Amino acid sequence: MSRRKPGTVTIVPNVHIIDIAEEGKGVGKADELVIFVDKAVPGDVVDVRLTKKKKNFAEAVIDQLHEKSALRTDPFCPHFGTCGGCKWQHMGYDSQLKFKQKNVEAALQRLGKIDTSNAEPILGSVKNRYYRNKLEFTFSNKRWLERTDVERDEDFDMNALGFHVPLRFDKILDIQHCYLQDEPSNSIRNSVRKFALEKGLSFYDLRNHEGVLRNLIIRTSSTGEVMVAVVFAYPEQEQIDGLMNFLKTEFPQITSLLYIINQKKNDTIFDQNVNVFAGRDHIFEEMPSGLPGEEAIRFKIGVKSFYQTNSEQAFELYKITRDFAGFKGDELVYDLYTGAGTIANFIAKHVKQVVGVEYVPTAIEDAKFNAQLNGIDNIIFYAGDMKDILTSEFILTHGKPDVVITDPPRAGMHADVVQRLLEMESEKIVYVSCNAATQARDLELLSAKYDVARIKPVDMFPHTQHVENVVLLKLKG
């Protein structure tokens, strides 16, 4: 079945790739061994080099490509293969959608015992380049060196501004052009790097926790507004002023220019003070209502705010959610894991009352602001742990909801929350998920009282294995 190269490297020859796993790797078999092959596409015939071997499965990389799959395409990004994002660029977009649909249905069938024969076709993203409204880059004095760099045997500038290399927390791939976010994102990042190198500003040392520059956050919106936040570690004030003034002059389209000083061991900024250097501390995003005669909904976005990173596809996702709920206008709706209240605000004018619950207090502050901004007065927001807030007393106070919309994080819903939903017996539940596996687990528990009525995947993240899925549940008769 296999041969060994010097240094105990195991090569398995002529592996036929037959499928794509949920984590995005190609799937092949050699005798009884299932092999998950990085960057392999169904239809490929490859020799693979094993990187990890267990009793019944192994992980591998391609050692030699003998036959190219008809589904293969040339990646358009020069960073493909090293960068941890856009892992499916080597496969045509139509094929990506096909496998996302298949993986969602397989998870629901296998883990939730759900009949998916009536699942609706996945909704693809009209844009599959430059579709993100937010990116975060990392400064590092330990640049990832490509093999071609090492072979040149030269002295290298080891500073980098880009993305973490997969499985290497301390190595950063220096990004020249990213196809995820439209201009001025690439221009800003490249100009900041150039300025920092010319002025001798030190890039962060991820192991020793020292240096001036740590992170760069860029947010853009459909309204044309731009937010740039520079995260410093150990700067002098004149270094901050120098870079900030450069950005203000070089990019006058920046409407929110911010800086943060983070000297913690981790990169999270949610507990850090935000300093406004120029403009506002936020930008505005707009989302169409999707209905004639209705004004667009506006959202205030701060540097810490949660907002769907694919703005145009978020609109499609929310329309599907609203469509699945089938509102008549007199409903009481609970919007669980409401975030900044985007779904709550989107549906509010179509129902009698919305009650939004979210764990993060700052998100609830944004949600309340957004409701006021849009002149919406029929939403009540609560901050706290879902399983602690959603008590029988809470339901007695606010009323039993006609519809529940739930959009939990990747881990899905806590078992106590699922139990509370079963006790509430709302007529409908619309479950929006970014993880079909945990969604399937929750749906199996809810099947004690609910039937799955509709299923529709939505692709929010082209060229990745990630996919959203919307499920409508109806109370059994």
Short mmCIF file of C-alpha atoms in Angstrom, two decimals:
data_model
loop_
_atom_site.label_atom_id
_atom_site.label_comp_id
_atom_site.label_asym_id
_atom_site.label_seq_id
_atom_site.Cartn_x
_atom_site.Cartn_y
_atom_site.Cartn_z
CA MET A 1 0.00 0.00 0.00
CA SER A 2 2.73 2.46 0.90
CA ARG A 3 6.43 3.04 0.65
CA ARG A 4 8.82 4.85 2.93
CA LYS A 5 11.12 7.63 1.94
CA PRO A 6 14.33 8.24 3.89
CA GLY A 7 13.60 9.62 7.33
CA THR A 8 10.59 7.30 7.88
CA VAL A 9 8.28 9.35 5.66
CA THR A 10 5.35 7.23 4.46
CA ILE A 11 4.17 7.69 0.87
CA VAL A 12 0.87 6.16 -0.24
CA PRO A 13 0.69 5.94 -4.04
CA ASN A 14 -2.24 6.39 -6.43
CA VAL A 15 -4.88 7.53 -3.98
CA HIS A 16 -8.18 8.38 -5.68
CA ILE A 17 -9.85 11.38 -4.03
CA ILE A 18 -13.58 10.65 -3.80
CA ASP A 19 -15.06 13.30 -1.52
CA ILE A 20 -14.51 16.44 0.55
CA ALA A 21 -14.64 16.30 4.35
CA GLU A 22 -16.47 18.89 6.43
CA GLU A 23 -13.18 20.54 7.40
CA GLY A 24 -12.37 21.01 3.72
CA LYS A 25 -9.81 18.28 3.03
CA GLY A 26 -10.06 15.75 0.21
CA VAL A 27 -11.00 12.19 1.19
CA GLY A 28 -9.35 9.09 -0.25
CA LYS A 29 -9.00 5.44 0.76
CA ALA A 30 -6.10 3.01 0.70
CA ASP A 31 -7.26 -0.49 1.65
CA GLU A 32 -9.30 0.19 4.80
CA LEU A 33 -7.48 3.39 5.71
CA VAL A 34 -9.39 6.66 5.20
CA ILE A 35 -6.99 9.46 4.29
CA PHE A 36 -7.77 13.18 4.60
CA VAL A 37 -5.59 15.00 2.09
CA ASP A 38 -4.89 18.73 2.31
CA LYS A 39 -5.66 20.67 -0.93
CA ALA A 40 -6.92 17.58 -2.75
CA VAL A 41 -10.05 17.76 -4.91
CA PRO A 42 -12.50 14.92 -5.70
CA GLY A 43 -11.34 13.38 -8.96
CA ASP A 44 -7.63 13.82 -8.25
CA VAL A 45 -5.30 10.80 -8.33
CA VAL A 46 -2.33 11.49 -6.07
CA ASP A 47 0.58 10.06 -4.19
CA VAL A 48 0.27 11.35 -0.63
CA ARG A 49 2.71 11.82 2.22
CA LEU A 50 1.23 10.90 5.59
CA THR A 51 1.57 13.57 8.28
CA LYS A 52 -0.49 11.84 10.99
CA LYS A 53 -1.70 8.25 11.29
CA LYS A 54 -4.28 6.74 13.61
CA LYS A 55 -5.85 3.30 13.62
CA ASN A 56 -8.61 3.96 11.07
CA PHE A 57 -7.62 7.22 9.41
CA ALA A 58 -4.66 9.34 8.44
CA GLU A 59 -3.92 12.92 7.43
CA ALA A 60 -1.71 13.67 4.47
CA VAL A 61 -0.43 16.18 1.95
CA ILE A 62 -0.02 15.71 -1.79
CA ASP A 63 3.41 14.35 -2.71
CA GLN A 64 2.70 14.04 -6.44
CA LEU A 65 -0.37 14.85 -8.53
CA HIS A 66 -0.85 12.20 -11.23
CA GLU A 67 -4.31 13.12 -12.53
CA LYS A 68 -5.98 16.49 -12.08
CA SER A 69 -9.65 16.54 -11.24
CA ALA A 70 -11.96 18.27 -13.72
CA LEU A 71 -13.13 20.30 -10.71
CA ARG A 72 -9.70 21.84 -10.22
CA THR A 73 -9.01 25.45 -11.10
CA ASP A 74 -5.96 27.68 -10.80
CA PRO A 75 -5.92 29.67 -7.52
CA PHE A 76 -6.03 33.41 -8.18
CA CYS A 77 -4.17 34.44 -5.02
CA PRO A 78 -0.35 34.22 -4.91
CA HIS A 79 -0.56 33.45 -1.18
CA PHE A 80 -2.74 30.35 -1.70
CA GLY A 81 -1.30 27.25 -0.08
CA THR A 82 0.53 29.08 2.69
CA CYS A 83 -2.14 31.48 3.94
CA GLY A 84 -4.73 29.88 6.19
CA GLY A 85 -7.68 31.52 4.42
CA CYS A 86 -9.48 30.74 1.14
CA LYS A 87 -8.53 27.05 1.30
CA TRP A 88 -10.82 26.07 -1.59
CA GLN A 89 -9.47 28.45 -4.23
CA HIS A 90 -8.18 25.44 -6.17
CA MET A 91 -11.76 24.29 -6.79
CA GLY A 92 -14.34 26.03 -9.02
CA TYR A 93 -17.01 28.00 -7.15
CA ASP A 94 -19.92 25.91 -8.47
CA SER A 95 -18.17 22.81 -7.15
CA GLN A 96 -17.58 24.49 -3.79
CA LEU A 97 -21.33 25.12 -3.49
CA LYS A 98 -22.11 21.52 -4.39
CA PHE A 99 -19.87 20.15 -1.63
CA LYS A 100 -21.10 22.67 0.93
CA GLN A 101 -24.66 21.54 0.26
CA LYS A 102 -23.60 17.91 0.50
CA ASN A 103 -21.73 18.43 3.78
CA VAL A 104 -24.63 20.27 5.41
CA GLU A 105 -27.07 17.52 4.42
CA ALA A 106 -24.66 14.78 5.52
CA ALA A 107 -24.24 16.36 8.97
CA LEU A 108 -28.01 16.73 9.43
CA GLN A 109 -28.61 13.14 8.33
CA ARG A 110 -25.78 11.54 10.30
CA LEU A 111 -25.88 13.57 13.52
CA GLY A 112 -29.50 14.72 13.61
CA LYS A 113 -31.22 11.80 11.87
CA ILE A 114 -33.01 14.36 9.71
CA ASP A 115 -34.59 13.71 6.34
CA THR A 116 -32.96 16.20 3.96
CA SER A 117 -34.66 15.06 0.75
CA ASN A 118 -36.54 18.38 0.56
CA ALA A 119 -33.55 20.59 1.38
CA GLU A 120 -33.53 23.71 -0.80
CA PRO A 121 -30.52 24.54 -3.01
CA ILE A 122 -27.70 26.50 -1.43
CA LEU A 123 -27.68 30.23 -2.10
CA GLY A 124 -24.29 31.20 -3.51
CA SER A 125 -22.65 34.56 -2.98
CA VAL A 126 -22.84 36.95 -5.95
CA LYS A 127 -19.40 38.24 -4.93
CA ASN A 128 -16.74 35.64 -4.29
CA ARG A 129 -13.84 38.10 -4.19
CA TYR A 130 -13.56 41.25 -2.07
CA TYR A 131 -16.69 40.27 -0.13
CA ARG A 132 -15.53 40.89 3.45
CA ASN A 133 -16.11 44.15 5.31
CA LYS A 134 -13.54 43.48 8.04
CA LEU A 135 -9.99 42.14 8.19
CA GLU A 136 -7.46 42.03 11.00
CA PHE A 137 -3.75 41.84 10.23
CA THR A 138 -0.87 41.07 12.59
CA PHE A 139 2.57 42.70 12.80
CA SER A 140 5.45 40.34 13.57
CA ASN A 141 9.23 40.35 13.57
CA LYS A 142 9.15 36.65 12.64
CA ARG A 143 8.08 36.51 9.03
CA TRP A 144 7.18 33.15 7.53
CA LEU A 145 9.79 32.26 4.93
CA GLU A 146 8.71 30.43 1.79
CA ARG A 147 10.97 27.69 0.44
CA THR A 148 12.03 29.98 -2.40
CA ASP A 149 13.08 32.60 0.15
CA VAL A 150 15.28 30.11 2.00
CA GLU A 151 16.82 28.76 -1.22
CA ARG A 152 17.99 32.27 -2.18
CA ASP A 153 20.30 32.19 0.86
CA GLU A 154 20.03 35.93 1.46
CA ASP A 155 19.58 38.13 4.49
CA PHE A 156 15.87 38.76 4.98
CA ASP A 157 13.83 41.53 6.45
CA MET A 158 11.99 39.39 8.98
CA ASN A 159 9.23 41.93 9.62
CA ALA A 160 5.77 41.01 8.34
CA LEU A 161 2.25 42.41 8.28
CA GLY A 162 -0.34 39.84 7.37
CA PHE A 163 -1.99 36.65 8.60
CA HIS A 164 -0.97 33.85 10.94
CA VAL A 165 0.36 30.77 9.19
CA PRO A 166 -1.85 27.76 10.11
CA LEU A 167 -0.68 25.97 13.27
CA ARG A 168 2.12 28.51 13.85
CA PHE A 169 1.09 31.17 16.36
CA ASP A 170 4.43 32.94 16.11
CA LYS A 171 4.82 33.07 12.31
CA ILE A 172 3.13 35.68 10.11
CA LEU A 173 2.80 35.49 6.33
CA ASP A 174 3.57 38.89 4.82
CA ILE A 175 0.54 39.70 2.64
CA GLN A 176 1.00 41.79 -0.50
CA HIS A 177 -2.50 41.54 -1.94
CA CYS A 178 -5.57 40.05 -0.27
CA TYR A 179 -8.65 39.25 -2.34
CA LEU A 180 -10.99 39.24 0.66
CA GLN A 181 -11.51 42.97 1.20
CA ASP A 182 -11.85 45.71 -1.40
CA GLU A 183 -9.82 48.89 -1.55
CA PRO A 184 -8.59 50.85 0.24
CA SER A 185 -7.72 47.81 2.39
CA ASN A 186 -4.65 46.60 0.47
CA SER A 187 -3.35 50.14 -0.06
CA ILE A 188 -3.69 50.99 3.62
CA ARG A 189 -1.96 47.81 4.80
CA ASN A 190 0.94 48.12 2.35
CA SER A 191 1.38 51.84 3.10
CA VAL A 192 1.42 51.22 6.86
CA ARG A 193 4.08 48.53 6.44
CA LYS A 194 6.22 50.80 4.25
CA PHE A 195 5.90 53.73 6.67
CA ALA A 196 6.75 51.54 9.67
CA LEU A 197 9.86 50.12 8.02
CA GLU A 198 11.05 53.54 6.87
CA LYS A 199 10.55 55.05 10.34
CA GLY A 200 12.08 52.08 12.17
CA LEU A 201 8.94 51.19 14.14
CA SER A 202 9.47 47.75 15.64
CA PHE A 203 7.06 44.94 14.76
CA TYR A 204 5.66 42.86 17.61
CA ASP A 205 7.59 39.88 18.96
CA LEU A 206 4.92 37.25 19.57
CA ARG A 207 7.13 35.14 21.83
CA ASN A 208 8.81 37.80 23.96
CA HIS A 209 5.85 40.24 23.92
CA GLU A 210 7.73 43.37 22.96
CA GLY A 211 7.63 45.85 20.11
CA VAL A 212 5.65 48.90 18.96
CA LEU A 213 3.15 47.66 16.33
CA ARG A 214 0.81 44.77 17.06
CA ASN A 215 -2.36 44.66 14.89
CA LEU A 216 -4.12 46.53 12.11
CA ILE A 217 -7.92 46.37 11.81
CA ILE A 218 -9.71 47.65 8.70
CA ARG A 219 -13.49 47.87 8.39
CA THR A 220 -15.36 49.08 5.32
CA SER A 221 -19.06 49.57 4.71
CA SER A 222 -21.54 49.72 1.85
CA THR A 223 -21.96 53.43 2.63
CA GLY A 224 -18.34 54.04 1.60
CA GLU A 225 -17.11 54.69 5.13
CA VAL A 226 -13.77 53.30 6.31
CA MET A 227 -12.51 52.49 9.81
CA VAL A 228 -8.84 51.91 10.58
CA ALA A 229 -7.67 50.89 14.04
CA VAL A 230 -3.98 50.43 14.83
CA VAL A 231 -3.19 48.31 17.87
CA PHE A 232 0.10 49.26 19.51
CA ALA A 233 1.97 47.33 22.20
CA TYR A 234 4.81 49.42 23.68
CA PRO A 235 4.91 52.70 21.75
CA GLU A 236 6.07 56.22 22.48
CA GLN A 237 3.35 58.82 21.94
CA GLU A 238 5.32 60.42 19.12
CA GLN A 239 5.36 57.06 17.32
CA ILE A 240 1.57 56.85 17.63
CA ASP A 241 1.13 60.42 16.41
CA GLY A 242 3.48 59.89 13.50
CA LEU A 243 1.66 56.85 12.10
CA MET A 244 -1.79 58.27 12.80
CA ASN A 245 -1.00 61.57 11.09
CA PHE A 246 0.42 59.69 8.12
CA LEU A 247 -2.83 57.69 7.76
CA LYS A 248 -4.97 60.78 8.19
CA THR A 249 -3.08 62.62 5.43
CA GLU A 250 -2.50 59.71 3.05
CA PHE A 251 -6.05 58.31 3.24
CA PRO A 252 -8.55 61.16 3.70
CA GLN A 253 -11.41 58.69 3.02
CA ILE A 254 -10.89 57.20 6.51
CA THR A 255 -13.92 58.31 8.52
CA SER A 256 -12.93 56.58 11.78
CA LEU A 257 -9.24 56.57 12.71
CA LEU A 258 -8.56 54.84 16.01
CA TYR A 259 -5.74 53.43 18.08
CA ILE A 260 -5.54 50.98 20.95
CA ILE A 261 -2.67 50.13 23.29
CA ASN A 262 -2.76 46.42 24.13
CA GLN A 263 -0.02 45.07 26.41
CA LYS A 264 -1.78 41.83 27.31
CA LYS A 265 -0.44 38.44 26.26
CA ASN A 266 -3.40 37.89 23.89
CA ASP A 267 -4.69 39.93 20.94
CA THR A 268 -8.28 40.44 22.10
CA ILE A 269 -9.25 44.10 22.34
CA PHE A 270 -12.69 43.78 23.94
CA ASP A 271 -11.35 44.86 27.35
CA GLN A 272 -9.12 47.63 25.95
CA ASN A 273 -9.70 51.37 25.70
CA VAL A 274 -10.27 52.75 22.20
CA ASN A 275 -8.75 56.15 21.39
CA VAL A 276 -10.22 58.28 18.61
CA PHE A 277 -7.47 60.07 16.67
CA ALA A 278 -9.68 61.48 13.92
CA GLY A 279 -13.31 61.23 12.85
CA ARG A 280 -15.92 59.18 14.72
CA ASP A 281 -15.53 56.12 16.92
CA HIS A 282 -17.79 54.22 14.53
CA ILE A 283 -18.90 53.85 10.92
CA PHE A 284 -22.39 53.22 9.56
CA GLU A 285 -23.54 50.23 7.55
CA GLU A 286 -26.80 50.09 5.61
CA MET A 287 -28.89 47.08 4.72
CA PRO A 288 -31.89 47.23 2.37
CA SER A 289 -35.19 46.21 3.90
CA GLY A 290 -35.88 43.98 0.91
CA LEU A 291 -39.43 45.29 0.59
CA PRO A 292 -40.74 48.10 -1.63
CA GLY A 293 -41.34 51.43 0.06
CA GLU A 294 -39.30 50.62 3.15
CA GLU A 295 -36.15 52.54 3.99
CA ALA A 296 -32.82 50.80 4.43
CA ILE A 297 -31.85 49.80 7.96
CA ARG A 298 -28.76 51.50 9.37
CA PHE A 299 -26.30 49.96 11.80
CA LYS A 300 -23.62 51.62 13.90
CA ILE A 301 -20.40 49.60 13.72
CA GLY A 302 -17.62 50.16 16.27
CA VAL A 303 -14.22 48.50 16.27
CA LYS A 304 -15.52 45.92 18.79
CA SER A 305 -18.94 45.43 17.18
CA PHE A 306 -20.06 42.12 15.76
CA TYR A 307 -21.49 42.36 12.25
CA GLN A 308 -21.71 39.74 9.54
CA THR A 309 -18.49 40.12 7.54
CA ASN A 310 -20.20 39.55 4.17
CA SER A 311 -22.66 42.46 4.12
CA GLU A 312 -24.44 41.65 0.86
CA GLN A 313 -24.91 37.98 1.71
CA ALA A 314 -26.02 38.84 5.26
CA PHE A 315 -28.96 40.66 3.64
CA GLU A 316 -29.85 37.47 1.75
CA LEU A 317 -29.49 35.38 4.92
CA TYR A 318 -31.82 37.66 6.86
CA LYS A 319 -34.39 37.66 4.05
CA ILE A 320 -34.44 33.86 4.13
CA THR A 321 -34.80 33.92 7.91
CA ARG A 322 -37.74 36.32 7.64
CA ASP A 323 -39.27 34.27 4.84
CA PHE A 324 -38.99 31.03 6.84
CA ALA A 325 -40.70 32.68 9.83
CA GLY A 326 -43.66 33.69 7.63
CA PHE A 327 -44.71 36.65 9.77
CA LYS A 328 -48.30 37.89 9.66
CA GLY A 329 -47.65 41.03 11.75
CA ASP A 330 -49.01 40.14 15.19
CA GLU A 331 -46.21 37.87 16.45
CA LEU A 332 -44.11 38.04 19.61
CA VAL A 333 -40.60 36.99 18.58
CA TYR A 334 -37.63 35.97 20.73
CA ASP A 335 -34.32 36.66 18.95
CA LEU A 336 -31.71 34.59 20.77
CA TYR A 337 -27.99 35.35 20.42
CA THR A 338 -29.07 38.66 18.89
CA GLY A 339 -25.55 40.17 18.71
CA ALA A 340 -25.86 43.82 17.71
CA GLY A 341 -29.55 43.29 17.00
CA THR A 342 -29.19 43.02 13.24
CA ILE A 343 -31.85 40.35 12.73
CA ALA A 344 -34.06 41.91 15.42
CA ASN A 345 -33.96 45.28 13.66
CA PHE A 346 -34.46 43.65 10.26
CA ILE A 347 -37.72 41.92 11.29
CA ALA A 348 -39.08 44.41 13.84
CA LYS A 349 -41.42 46.27 11.45
CA HIS A 350 -43.05 42.99 10.45
CA VAL A 351 -44.04 41.78 13.93
CA LYS A 352 -45.71 43.06 17.09
CA GLN A 353 -42.75 42.72 19.48
CA VAL A 354 -39.15 41.42 19.50
CA VAL A 355 -37.23 40.36 22.60
CA GLY A 356 -33.49 40.11 21.92
CA VAL A 357 -31.04 38.31 24.21
CA GLU A 358 -27.24 38.36 23.89
CA TYR A 359 -24.31 37.41 26.14
CA VAL A 360 -22.02 40.38 25.29
CA PRO A 361 -23.14 43.63 27.02
CA THR A 362 -21.41 45.92 24.51
CA ALA A 363 -23.27 44.18 21.67
CA ILE A 364 -26.55 44.91 23.43
CA GLU A 365 -25.54 48.57 23.73
CA ASP A 366 -25.03 48.59 19.94
CA ALA A 367 -28.36 46.81 19.47
CA LYS A 368 -30.25 49.42 21.50
CA PHE A 369 -28.52 52.25 19.61
CA ASN A 370 -29.38 50.64 16.27
CA ALA A 371 -33.05 50.32 17.20
CA GLN A 372 -33.16 54.00 18.17
CA LEU A 373 -31.27 54.94 15.01
CA ASN A 374 -33.94 53.26 12.88
CA GLY A 375 -36.88 54.63 14.86
CA ILE A 376 -37.84 51.15 16.08
CA ASP A 377 -39.56 51.02 19.44
CA ASN A 378 -40.91 47.46 19.61
CA ILE A 379 -37.66 45.68 20.61
CA ILE A 380 -36.51 44.94 24.17
CA PHE A 381 -32.89 43.82 24.61
CA TYR A 382 -31.31 41.87 27.47
CA ALA A 383 -27.65 41.09 28.13
CA GLY A 384 -26.61 37.90 29.90
CA ASP A 385 -26.00 34.19 29.57
CA MET A 386 -28.84 32.68 27.55
CA LYS A 387 -29.39 29.72 29.88
CA ASP A 388 -29.60 32.06 32.89
CA ILE A 389 -31.90 34.69 31.32
CA LEU A 390 -34.31 32.39 29.51
CA THR A 391 -36.14 31.22 32.63
CA SER A 392 -39.80 30.38 33.15
CA GLU A 393 -40.13 33.69 35.02
CA PHE A 394 -38.70 35.56 32.02
CA ILE A 395 -41.25 33.90 29.75
CA LEU A 396 -44.10 34.68 32.16
CA THR A 397 -43.01 38.34 32.18
CA HIS A 398 -42.60 38.80 28.42
CA GLY A 399 -45.04 36.23 27.11
CA LYS A 400 -44.69 32.97 25.24
CA PRO A 401 -43.16 33.72 21.82
CA ASP A 402 -44.98 32.78 18.63
CA VAL A 403 -41.64 32.50 16.82
CA VAL A 404 -38.10 31.97 18.12
CA ILE A 405 -35.12 32.94 15.97
CA THR A 406 -31.84 31.52 17.24
CA ASP A 407 -28.40 32.20 15.75
CA PRO A 408 -25.91 30.71 18.23
CA PRO A 409 -22.10 30.58 17.99
CA ARG A 410 -20.31 27.57 16.47
CA ALA A 411 -20.71 25.55 19.67
CA GLY A 412 -24.51 25.62 19.23
CA MET A 413 -27.03 26.05 22.02
CA HIS A 414 -26.51 25.03 25.64
CA ALA A 415 -28.58 21.98 26.60
CA ASP A 416 -30.53 24.12 29.10
CA VAL A 417 -31.52 26.52 26.30
CA VAL A 418 -32.72 23.63 24.13
CA GLN A 419 -34.74 22.33 27.07
CA ARG A 420 -36.31 25.77 27.58
CA LEU A 421 -37.31 25.88 23.91
CA LEU A 422 -39.00 22.51 24.31
CA GLU A 423 -40.87 23.80 27.35
CA MET A 424 -41.95 27.03 25.59
CA GLU A 425 -43.55 25.19 22.66
CA SER A 426 -43.46 28.14 20.26
CA GLU A 427 -45.21 27.44 16.99
CA LYS A 428 -42.04 28.02 14.95
CA ILE A 429 -38.29 28.09 15.50
CA VAL A 430 -35.96 29.44 12.84
CA TYR A 431 -32.47 28.11 13.58
CA VAL A 432 -29.59 29.90 11.82
CA SER A 433 -26.24 28.15 12.22
CA CYS A 434 -22.63 28.46 11.09
CA ASN A 435 -21.93 24.86 12.13
CA ALA A 436 -24.16 22.13 10.71
CA ALA A 437 -22.76 19.54 13.14
CA THR A 438 -23.80 21.35 16.33
CA GLN A 439 -27.02 22.43 14.65
CA ALA A 440 -27.79 18.78 13.88
CA ARG A 441 -27.13 17.84 17.52
CA ASP A 442 -29.58 20.49 18.73
CA LEU A 443 -32.17 19.58 16.09
CA GLU A 444 -32.18 15.96 17.24
CA LEU A 445 -32.99 17.12 20.77
CA LEU A 446 -35.71 19.46 19.49
CA SER A 447 -37.24 16.63 17.41
CA ALA A 448 -39.05 15.52 20.57
CA LYS A 449 -41.59 18.25 19.81
CA TYR A 450 -40.63 19.75 16.44
CA ASP A 451 -40.55 18.69 12.81
CA VAL A 452 -38.05 20.10 10.33
CA ALA A 453 -40.10 21.94 7.70
CA ARG A 454 -37.47 23.72 5.58
CA ILE A 455 -33.69 23.64 5.14
CA LYS A 456 -31.60 26.11 3.13
CA PRO A 457 -27.82 26.54 3.22
CA VAL A 458 -26.35 29.98 2.48
CA ASP A 459 -22.75 30.55 1.43
CA MET A 460 -21.34 33.50 3.34
CA PHE A 461 -17.66 32.64 2.85
CA PRO A 462 -16.63 31.70 -0.71
CA HIS A 463 -13.40 29.69 -1.12
CA THR A 464 -13.66 28.31 2.42
CA GLN A 465 -15.41 25.22 3.78
CA HIS A 466 -17.63 27.35 6.04
CA VAL A 467 -21.35 27.60 5.36
CA GLU A 468 -24.45 28.95 7.12
CA ASN A 469 -27.62 26.89 7.29
CA VAL A 470 -31.19 28.01 8.00
CA VAL A 471 -33.74 25.50 9.32
CA LEU A 472 -37.44 26.06 9.99
CA LEU A 473 -38.94 23.96 12.78
CA LYS A 474 -42.68 23.62 13.32
CA LEU A 475 -44.37 22.39 16.49
CA LYS A 476 -45.81 18.94 16.06
CA GLY A 477 -49.58 18.71 15.97
#
